[in-house]
Amino acid sequence: MRRVVRYEAKGLTDRAHRRGDDSYEKGRIVPFSDIPLEDLRTYCPQVAEPAGFDAFWESTLTSAYSFSQHATAKPVAGPIEELIVEDLEFRGFGGEPIRAWIIRPHDRDHLPAIIEFAGYGRGRGAAAEHLHWASCGYAHVVMDTRGQGSGWGSAPGVTPDNHGSGPSLGGFVTRGIDSPENYYYRRVFADAVRLVDVVADLPYVDEQRVCVSGESQGGGIAIAAASLSGSKVAAVMPDVPFLCHFRRSVELETGIPYNEVADYLSIHRGEVAQTFATLSYFDAVNFAKRARVPALFSVGLRDETVHPSTVFTAFNSWAGSNKAISVYEFNGHEGGQLYHWLKQVEWLNNLWKDRA
């Protein structure tokens, strides 16, 4: 199957012809997944992994931990009365302040916790957007992704990224791409790991029931956080995760965000090898190879933002045996939405039924 695409103002007709796409007909492409589902189930290609991957991340986290943690949570006044809403500030990469929401039930302790990472271009949004997990008895923590939060959502992000970079393109994927040390997602992943520590130490949280989650970019961050945080994460739920199998994603790109890398390389013609060498340190597949906690993935087979084959590469590479993936055959990047959230609730409740 391949997703229906109408070629209008974005030059997609020319793209189909350039690719020699024989399914192009009368301004449409008939539905299909980039690889048939039966083959996706076992699809697990080799993904470039640098020899210094583990040493790089050990050094990065050692540097992040060299800054003492001073987390503060301030109550937020407003119309939400049946739940507690707090504005959390903690220290992330470089000891820099990162913000997050905490939304939780009143007068409860020993709570399971959900840490959510945002999609590409979005910040933590408004607290009122994030009431569903707390209403089910969870402490819900939503990280504000540094430098993002002006692309979409009901409220802007509030956390800056005070780091420059060499020449880059548009959004965030090419910021600092000249080297792993300078790359944007090095800071984001370190922020995520430090947040896991903060949440596990909250007095009302059950440190044995901390889950990391996220949609799209947030799913990729969650995979990295689950791998890098070790036993402090008890489960992970990557929803249509971005940042997986960079090379294939860039080669198949049909738009934001992977087109940023393709467009960058169309100008930086001599930097292809270096660019993908940098990206290999941040490929969620390489984190998946090291992650053993229970995992619930999701994928949309008509997703043209995050191609199904890249999601299955991460899922099939997952080192742990307790893993599942929800497949939405007729959905794109929106995935399962509320339907999938209900599956997540059921999955976590079953996973932790003996720990409540």
PDB file of N, CA, C and O in Angstrom, residues 57 60 90 92-93 96 98 117-118 143-148 161 172 183-195 217-218 220-222 224-225 228 243 282:
ATOM      1  N   TRP A  57      28.607   8.899  24.752  1.00  0.00           N
ATOM      2  CA  TRP A  57      27.480   9.170  25.638  1.00  0.00           C
ATOM      3  C   TRP A  57      27.873   9.113  27.107  1.00  0.00           C
ATOM      4  O   TRP A  57      27.331   9.853  27.931  1.00  0.00           O
ATOM      5  N   THR A  60      29.330  12.495  27.611  1.00  0.00           N
ATOM      6  CA  THR A  60      28.280  13.520  27.604  1.00  0.00           C
ATOM      7  C   THR A  60      27.537  13.552  28.932  1.00  0.00           C
ATOM      8  O   THR A  60      27.296  14.623  29.507  1.00  0.00           O
ATOM      9  N   PHE A  90      14.493  22.558  36.081  1.00  0.00           N
ATOM     10  CA  PHE A  90      15.592  21.693  36.478  1.00  0.00           C
ATOM     11  C   PHE A  90      16.804  22.009  35.622  1.00  0.00           C
ATOM     12  O   PHE A  90      16.718  22.776  34.657  1.00  0.00           O
ATOM     13  N   GLY A  92      19.563  20.896  32.977  1.00  0.00           N
ATOM     14  CA  GLY A  92      19.841  19.922  31.936  1.00  0.00           C
ATOM     15  C   GLY A  92      21.284  19.985  31.490  1.00  0.00           C
ATOM     16  O   GLY A  92      22.201  20.202  32.295  1.00  0.00           O
ATOM     17  N   PHE A  93      21.503  19.788  30.201  1.00  0.00           N
ATOM     18  CA  PHE A  93      22.850  19.837  29.629  1.00  0.00           C
ATOM     19  C   PHE A  93      23.513  21.165  29.994  1.00  0.00           C
ATOM     20  O   PHE A  93      22.907  22.232  29.913  1.00  0.00           O
ATOM     21  N   GLU A  96      22.111  24.034  32.371  1.00  0.00           N
ATOM     22  CA  GLU A  96      21.208  25.088  31.898  1.00  0.00           C
ATOM     23  C   GLU A  96      19.769  24.805  32.320  1.00  0.00           C
ATOM     24  O   GLU A  96      19.338  23.647  32.373  1.00  0.00           O
ATOM     25  N   ILE A  98      15.941  24.127  32.335  1.00  0.00           N
ATOM     26  CA  ILE A  98      14.940  23.551  31.438  1.00  0.00           C
ATOM     27  C   ILE A  98      13.609  23.541  32.198  1.00  0.00           C
ATOM     28  O   ILE A  98      13.569  23.242  33.389  1.00  0.00           O
ATOM     29  N   PHE A 117       7.840  13.715  26.068  1.00  0.00           N
ATOM     30  CA  PHE A 117       8.671  14.600  25.260  1.00  0.00           C
ATOM     31  C   PHE A 117       7.875  15.018  24.021  1.00  0.00           C
ATOM     32  O   PHE A 117       7.130  14.228  23.452  1.00  0.00           O
ATOM     33  N   ALA A 118       8.058  16.260  23.625  1.00  0.00           N
ATOM     34  CA  ALA A 118       7.187  16.872  22.620  1.00  0.00           C
ATOM     35  C   ALA A 118       7.607  16.548  21.191  1.00  0.00           C
ATOM     36  O   ALA A 118       8.764  16.223  20.916  1.00  0.00           O
ATOM     37  N   MET A 143       8.151  17.772  29.270  1.00  0.00           N
ATOM     38  CA  MET A 143       9.363  18.580  29.113  1.00  0.00           C
ATOM     39  C   MET A 143       9.216  19.593  27.990  1.00  0.00           C
ATOM     40  O   MET A 143       8.691  19.283  26.916  1.00  0.00           O
ATOM     41  N   ASP A 144       9.709  20.790  28.230  1.00  0.00           N
ATOM     42  CA  ASP A 144       9.790  21.841  27.227  1.00  0.00           C
ATOM     43  C   ASP A 144      11.095  21.641  26.461  1.00  0.00           C
ATOM     44  O   ASP A 144      12.174  21.791  27.021  1.00  0.00           O
ATOM     45  N   THR A 145      11.003  21.294  25.181  1.00  0.00           N
ATOM     46  CA  THR A 145      12.212  21.011  24.406  1.00  0.00           C
ATOM     47  C   THR A 145      12.958  22.308  24.132  1.00  0.00           C
ATOM     48  O   THR A 145      12.402  23.242  23.554  1.00  0.00           O
ATOM     49  N   ARG A 146      14.210  22.357  24.538  1.00  0.00           N
ATOM     50  CA  ARG A 146      14.988  23.587  24.421  1.00  0.00           C
ATOM     51  C   ARG A 146      14.975  24.148  22.995  1.00  0.00           C
ATOM     52  O   ARG A 146      15.152  23.413  22.019  1.00  0.00           O
ATOM     53  N   GLY A 147      14.754  25.447  22.899  1.00  0.00           N
ATOM     54  CA  GLY A 147      14.809  26.120  21.616  1.00  0.00           C
ATOM     55  C   GLY A 147      13.591  25.943  20.730  1.00  0.00           C
ATOM     56  O   GLY A 147      13.463  26.617  19.718  1.00  0.00           O
ATOM     57  N   GLN A 148      12.694  25.027  21.094  1.00  0.00           N
ATOM     58  CA  GLN A 148      11.505  24.771  20.285  1.00  0.00           C
ATOM     59  C   GLN A 148      10.266  25.382  20.956  1.00  0.00           C
ATOM     60  O   GLN A 148      10.349  25.959  22.026  1.00  0.00           O
ATOM     61  N   ASP A 161      17.655  27.686  23.827  1.00  0.00           N
ATOM     62  CA  ASP A 161      18.865  26.896  23.592  1.00  0.00           C
ATOM     63  C   ASP A 161      19.978  27.885  23.285  1.00  0.00           C
ATOM     64  O   ASP A 161      20.083  28.381  22.172  1.00  0.00           O
ATOM     65  N   PHE A 172      15.779  22.325  13.332  1.00  0.00           N
ATOM     66  CA  PHE A 172      16.712  21.902  14.371  1.00  0.00           C
ATOM     67  C   PHE A 172      17.603  20.732  13.956  1.00  0.00           C
ATOM     68  O   PHE A 172      18.622  20.482  14.589  1.00  0.00           O
ATOM     69  N   TYR A 183      26.233  18.893  18.124  1.00  0.00           N
ATOM     70  CA  TYR A 183      24.914  18.633  17.563  1.00  0.00           C
ATOM     71  C   TYR A 183      23.789  18.939  18.565  1.00  0.00           C
ATOM     72  O   TYR A 183      23.890  18.637  19.761  1.00  0.00           O
ATOM     73  N   TYR A 184      22.727  19.496  18.058  1.00  0.00           N
ATOM     74  CA  TYR A 184      21.595  19.947  18.865  1.00  0.00           C
ATOM     75  C   TYR A 184      21.033  18.843  19.761  1.00  0.00           C
ATOM     76  O   TYR A 184      20.762  19.055  20.949  1.00  0.00           O
ATOM     77  N   TYR A 185      20.835  17.646  19.206  1.00  0.00           N
ATOM     78  CA  TYR A 185      20.182  16.592  19.988  1.00  0.00           C
ATOM     79  C   TYR A 185      21.066  16.021  21.090  1.00  0.00           C
ATOM     80  O   TYR A 185      20.556  15.328  21.975  1.00  0.00           O
ATOM     81  N   ARG A 186      22.327  16.323  21.086  1.00  0.00           N
ATOM     82  CA  ARG A 186      23.165  15.954  22.237  1.00  0.00           C
ATOM     83  C   ARG A 186      22.639  16.653  23.490  1.00  0.00           C
ATOM     84  O   ARG A 186      22.525  16.051  24.562  1.00  0.00           O
ATOM     85  N   ARG A 187      22.311  17.906  23.351  1.00  0.00           N
ATOM     86  CA  ARG A 187      21.808  18.674  24.487  1.00  0.00           C
ATOM     87  C   ARG A 187      20.413  18.197  24.885  1.00  0.00           C
ATOM     88  O   ARG A 187      20.112  18.040  26.073  1.00  0.00           O
ATOM     89  N   VAL A 188      19.568  17.952  23.897  1.00  0.00           N
ATOM     90  CA  VAL A 188      18.200  17.519  24.187  1.00  0.00           C
ATOM     91  C   VAL A 188      18.178  16.175  24.904  1.00  0.00           C
ATOM     92  O   VAL A 188      17.450  15.985  25.887  1.00  0.00           O
ATOM     93  N   PHE A 189      18.975  15.220  24.421  1.00  0.00           N
ATOM     94  CA  PHE A 189      18.989  13.891  25.059  1.00  0.00           C
ATOM     95  C   PHE A 189      19.526  13.969  26.483  1.00  0.00           C
ATOM     96  O   PHE A 189      19.027  13.297  27.389  1.00  0.00           O
ATOM     97  N   ALA A 190      20.539  14.805  26.698  1.00  0.00           N
ATOM     98  CA  ALA A 190      21.062  14.978  28.053  1.00  0.00           C
ATOM     99  C   ALA A 190      20.013  15.622  28.962  1.00  0.00           C
ATOM    100  O   ALA A 190      19.864  15.244  30.136  1.00  0.00           O
ATOM    101  N   ASP A 191      19.265  16.593  28.425  1.00  0.00           N
ATOM    102  CA  ASP A 191      18.168  17.185  29.201  1.00  0.00           C
ATOM    103  C   ASP A 191      17.181  16.104  29.634  1.00  0.00           C
ATOM    104  O   ASP A 191      16.727  16.075  30.787  1.00  0.00           O
ATOM    105  N   ALA A 192      16.830  15.220  28.704  1.00  0.00           N
ATOM    106  CA  ALA A 192      15.843  14.176  28.984  1.00  0.00           C
ATOM    107  C   ALA A 192      16.321  13.243  30.094  1.00  0.00           C
ATOM    108  O   ALA A 192      15.548  12.863  30.985  1.00  0.00           O
ATOM    109  N   VAL A 193      17.588  12.870  30.062  1.00  0.00           N
ATOM    110  CA  VAL A 193      18.131  11.974  31.089  1.00  0.00           C
ATOM    111  C   VAL A 193      18.116  12.645  32.455  1.00  0.00           C
ATOM    112  O   VAL A 193      17.754  12.031  33.471  1.00  0.00           O
ATOM    113  N   ARG A 194      18.480  13.901  32.508  1.00  0.00           N
ATOM    114  CA  ARG A 194      18.469  14.620  33.778  1.00  0.00           C
ATOM    115  C   ARG A 194      17.042  14.774  34.321  1.00  0.00           C
ATOM    116  O   ARG A 194      16.818  14.739  35.529  1.00  0.00           O
ATOM    117  N   LEU A 195      16.067  14.916  33.429  1.00  0.00           N
ATOM    118  CA  LEU A 195      14.675  14.988  33.886  1.00  0.00           C
ATOM    119  C   LEU A 195      14.225  13.661  34.486  1.00  0.00           C
ATOM    120  O   LEU A 195      13.487  13.646  35.477  1.00  0.00           O
ATOM    121  N   GLN A 217       9.094  13.261  17.231  1.00  0.00           N
ATOM    122  CA  GLN A 217      10.368  13.607  17.857  1.00  0.00           C
ATOM    123  C   GLN A 217      10.407  13.133  19.304  1.00  0.00           C
ATOM    124  O   GLN A 217      11.411  12.605  19.787  1.00  0.00           O
ATOM    125  N   GLY A 218       9.293  13.299  20.011  1.00  0.00           N
ATOM    126  CA  GLY A 218       9.230  12.868  21.401  1.00  0.00           C
ATOM    127  C   GLY A 218       9.464  11.381  21.563  1.00  0.00           C
ATOM    128  O   GLY A 218      10.047  10.934  22.554  1.00  0.00           O
ATOM    129  N   GLY A 220      11.428   9.533  19.591  1.00  0.00           N
ATOM    130  CA  GLY A 220      12.869   9.327  19.454  1.00  0.00           C
ATOM    131  C   GLY A 220      13.619   9.716  20.711  1.00  0.00           C
ATOM    132  O   GLY A 220      14.547   9.017  21.146  1.00  0.00           O
ATOM    133  N   ILE A 221      13.234  10.844  21.325  1.00  0.00           N
ATOM    134  CA  ILE A 221      13.868  11.272  22.574  1.00  0.00           C
ATOM    135  C   ILE A 221      13.612  10.241  23.663  1.00  0.00           C
ATOM    136  O   ILE A 221      14.503   9.912  24.460  1.00  0.00           O
ATOM    137  N   ALA A 222      12.390   9.705  23.704  1.00  0.00           N
ATOM    138  CA  ALA A 222      12.050   8.708  24.724  1.00  0.00           C
ATOM    139  C   ALA A 222      12.915   7.453  24.590  1.00  0.00           C
ATOM    140  O   ALA A 222      13.365   6.878  25.593  1.00  0.00           O
ATOM    141  N   ALA A 224      15.964   7.283  23.375  1.00  0.00           N
ATOM    142  CA  ALA A 224      17.294   7.634  23.868  1.00  0.00           C
ATOM    143  C   ALA A 224      17.312   7.708  25.385  1.00  0.00           C
ATOM    144  O   ALA A 224      18.228   7.192  26.043  1.00  0.00           O
ATOM    145  N   ALA A 225      16.300   8.337  25.971  1.00  0.00           N
ATOM    146  CA  ALA A 225      16.243   8.471  27.433  1.00  0.00           C
ATOM    147  C   ALA A 225      16.128   7.113  28.110  1.00  0.00           C
ATOM    148  O   ALA A 225      16.749   6.874  29.151  1.00  0.00           O
ATOM    149  N   LEU A 228      19.665   5.525  27.903  1.00  0.00           N
ATOM    150  CA  LEU A 228      20.722   6.199  28.658  1.00  0.00           C
ATOM    151  C   LEU A 228      20.450   6.263  30.155  1.00  0.00           C
ATOM    152  O   LEU A 228      21.382   6.465  30.942  1.00  0.00           O
ATOM    153  N   LEU A 243      13.615  10.280  14.323  1.00  0.00           N
ATOM    154  CA  LEU A 243      15.037  10.105  14.667  1.00  0.00           C
ATOM    155  C   LEU A 243      15.509   8.664  14.524  1.00  0.00           C
ATOM    156  O   LEU A 243      16.522   8.284  15.112  1.00  0.00           O
ATOM    157  N   PHE A 282      23.188   9.718  17.185  1.00  0.00           N
ATOM    158  CA  PHE A 282      21.883  10.132  17.692  1.00  0.00           C
ATOM    159  C   PHE A 282      20.743   9.314  17.103  1.00  0.00           C
ATOM    160  O   PHE A 282      19.581   9.603  17.370  1.00  0.00           O
TER     161      PHE A 282
END
